[in-house]
């Protein structure tokens, strides 16, 4: 056992799982947007993606409200136009993420079966210099129980607007953080 500089027992609070982030900046949702962002775990990945954090903020031409939903999809979406996101490794010595992350610029032709895990309403302030943003922030690893949203192979974590109208000039920012754990490995 290791001790810190004062002789107390050292406890590693950093965790041992590879951690990644996907960031989408200056995203303009398509009209009546459904899924806008997806983190997909390929069916043959051999890992569980543990979503630990999600933050969403944005503006519009004029102050407007926007409903934001998070889904776990047990079947993947089909169709739509996507843009791949370059995932950031939190530790550059970790392997590249097996998850696929992307934003949608056109709606999926079919949404995968999903279960709603979070819902919130965000106020988008009008575009003006120095406007204060009030983001939606979901932290999934701060309470007891299953401490993260587990995305198993063949599943996806999606950020959605339920097909609601999108205010003119909407400009969004997404940050999603997750860890990847080999299936069968003890929870860390």
C-alpha positions in Angstrom: 0.0 0.0 0.0 1.2 3.5 -0.9 1.3 6.5 1.4 1.2 10.2 0.6 3.8 12.7 1.6 2.3 12.9 5.1 2.2 9.2 5.7 -1.5 8.8 5.1 -2.8 5.9 3.0 -2.9 7.0 -0.6 -6.2 6.4 -2.4 -6.4 6.7 -6.2 -9.5 8.7 -6.9 -8.9 8.9 -10.7 -10.2 5.5 -11.8 -8.7 2.9 -14.0 -11.0 3.0 -17.1 -10.2 4.7 -20.4 -12.2 7.9 -20.5 -13.2 9.8 -23.6 -15.2 13.0 -24.6 -17.1 13.9 -27.8 -17.6 17.6 -28.3 -19.9 19.2 -30.9 -19.6 23.0 -31.2 -21.7 25.3 -33.3 -24.3 22.7 -34.2 -27.3 24.0 -36.1 -30.2 21.4 -35.7 -32.2 20.4 -38.7 -35.9 21.4 -38.8 -38.0 19.4 -36.4 -35.0 17.5 -35.1 -35.2 14.1 -33.5 -31.8 12.6 -32.6 -29.1 15.3 -32.9 -26.1 13.4 -31.4 -25.4 9.7 -31.0 -22.8 7.6 -29.2 -23.1 4.2 -30.7 -21.4 1.1 -29.3 -20.8 -1.4 -32.2 -22.4 -4.8 -31.8 -19.1 -6.5 -32.0 -17.2 -4.1 -29.7 -16.7 -6.3 -26.6 -17.0 -3.3 -24.3 -19.6 -1.4 -22.3 -19.6 2.3 -22.8 -20.4 4.0 -19.4 -21.8 7.5 -20.1 -20.8 9.6 -17.0 -21.5 13.2 -18.1 -23.5 15.2 -20.6 -23.7 19.0 -21.1 -25.8 20.9 -23.6 -26.0 24.7 -24.1 -26.9 27.0 -26.9 -28.4 30.2 -28.3 -31.0 31.2 -30.9 -31.8 34.4 -32.9 -34.4 35.3 -30.2 -34.9 33.9 -26.8 -36.6 30.5 -27.1 -37.2 27.3 -25.2 -36.0 23.9 -26.4 -36.8 20.4 -25.1 -33.8 18.1 -24.8 -34.1 14.4 -24.2 -31.6 11.6 -23.6 -32.4 8.1 -24.8 -30.7 4.7 -24.6 -31.5 3.0 -27.9 -31.5 -0.8 -27.8 -31.6 -0.8 -31.6 -29.5 1.6 -33.6 -31.0 4.3 -35.9 -30.9 3.8 -39.6 -30.5 6.4 -42.3 -30.0 10.1 -41.8 -27.0 12.3 -42.6 -24.2 12.2 -40.1 -20.9 13.9 -39.3 -18.3 11.9 -37.4 -16.8 13.4 -34.3 -13.2 13.0 -33.4 -13.3 11.7 -29.8 -10.8 13.1 -27.3 -8.8 10.7 -25.1 -8.5 11.9 -21.6 -5.2 10.1 -21.3 -3.3 9.8 -24.5 -1.8 6.5 -23.4 -5.3 4.9 -23.6 -6.5 3.0 -26.7 -8.6 4.8 -29.3 -12.3 4.6 -28.4 -14.4 1.8 -30.0 -17.6 3.9 -29.8 -18.7 5.8 -32.8 -19.9 9.4 -32.2 -21.6 11.7 -34.6 -24.1 14.5 -35.1 -27.0 14.4 -37.4 -27.6 17.1 -40.1 -30.7 15.2 -41.4 -33.1 13.0 -39.5 -32.6 9.3 -39.3 -35.1 7.5 -41.5 -36.0 5.2 -38.5 -35.2 5.7 -34.9 -34.1 2.7 -32.9 -36.2 1.4 -30.1 -35.3 3.6 -27.1 -36.0 4.3 -23.5 -36.0 7.9 -22.2 -33.4 8.3 -19.4 -33.4 12.1 -19.0 -35.5 15.1 -20.1 -35.1 18.8 -19.6 -36.1 22.2 -21.0 -33.5 24.7 -21.9 -33.9 28.4 -22.5 -31.9 29.5 -25.5 -30.9 33.2 -25.0 -30.9 35.5 -28.0 -27.6 35.8 -29.9 -25.8 38.8 -28.5 -22.3 39.3 -27.2 -21.5 38.3 -23.7 -24.8 36.5 -23.1 -24.7 34.1 -20.2 -25.6 30.5 -21.1 -27.4 28.2 -18.6 -26.6 24.7 -19.8 -28.3 21.5 -19.1 -25.8 19.3 -17.3 -26.4 15.7 -16.5 -23.9 13.9 -14.2 -24.6 10.1 -14.2 -21.8 9.1 -11.8 -22.5 11.1 -8.7 -25.1 9.0 -6.8 -25.3 5.4 -5.6 -26.7 2.6 -7.6 -25.6 2.0 -11.2 -23.2 5.0 -11.4 -23.4 5.5 -15.1 -25.6 4.9 -18.1 -24.4 1.6 -19.6 -24.5 1.4 -23.4 -24.0 -2.3 -24.3 -22.9 -3.5 -27.7 -25.5 -2.7 -30.4 -26.9 0.2 -28.3 -26.6 3.9 -28.5 -26.9 7.0 -26.2 -28.7 9.8 -28.1 -29.6 13.4 -27.5 -32.9 14.2 -29.0 -35.5 17.1 -29.6 -38.5 14.8 -30.1 -39.3 16.3 -33.5 -40.2 19.7 -32.0 -39.8 22.9 -34.1 -36.3 24.4 -33.8 -36.1 28.1 -33.2 -34.5 30.2 -35.9 -30.7 30.6 -35.6 -30.4 27.8 -33.0 -26.7 27.1 -32.3 -26.0 24.2 -29.8 -22.9 22.8 -28.0 -22.8 19.2 -26.8 -20.2 17.5 -24.5 -20.6 13.8 -23.7 -18.1 11.9 -21.6 -17.9 8.1 -21.2 -15.6 5.3 -20.2 -15.1 2.0 -21.9 -14.9 -1.3 -19.9 -14.3 -4.8 -21.3 -17.4 -7.0 -20.9 -16.8 -9.4 -18.1 -14.4 -7.1 -16.2 -15.3 -6.3 -12.7 -16.9 -2.9 -12.2 -14.3 -0.2 -11.5 
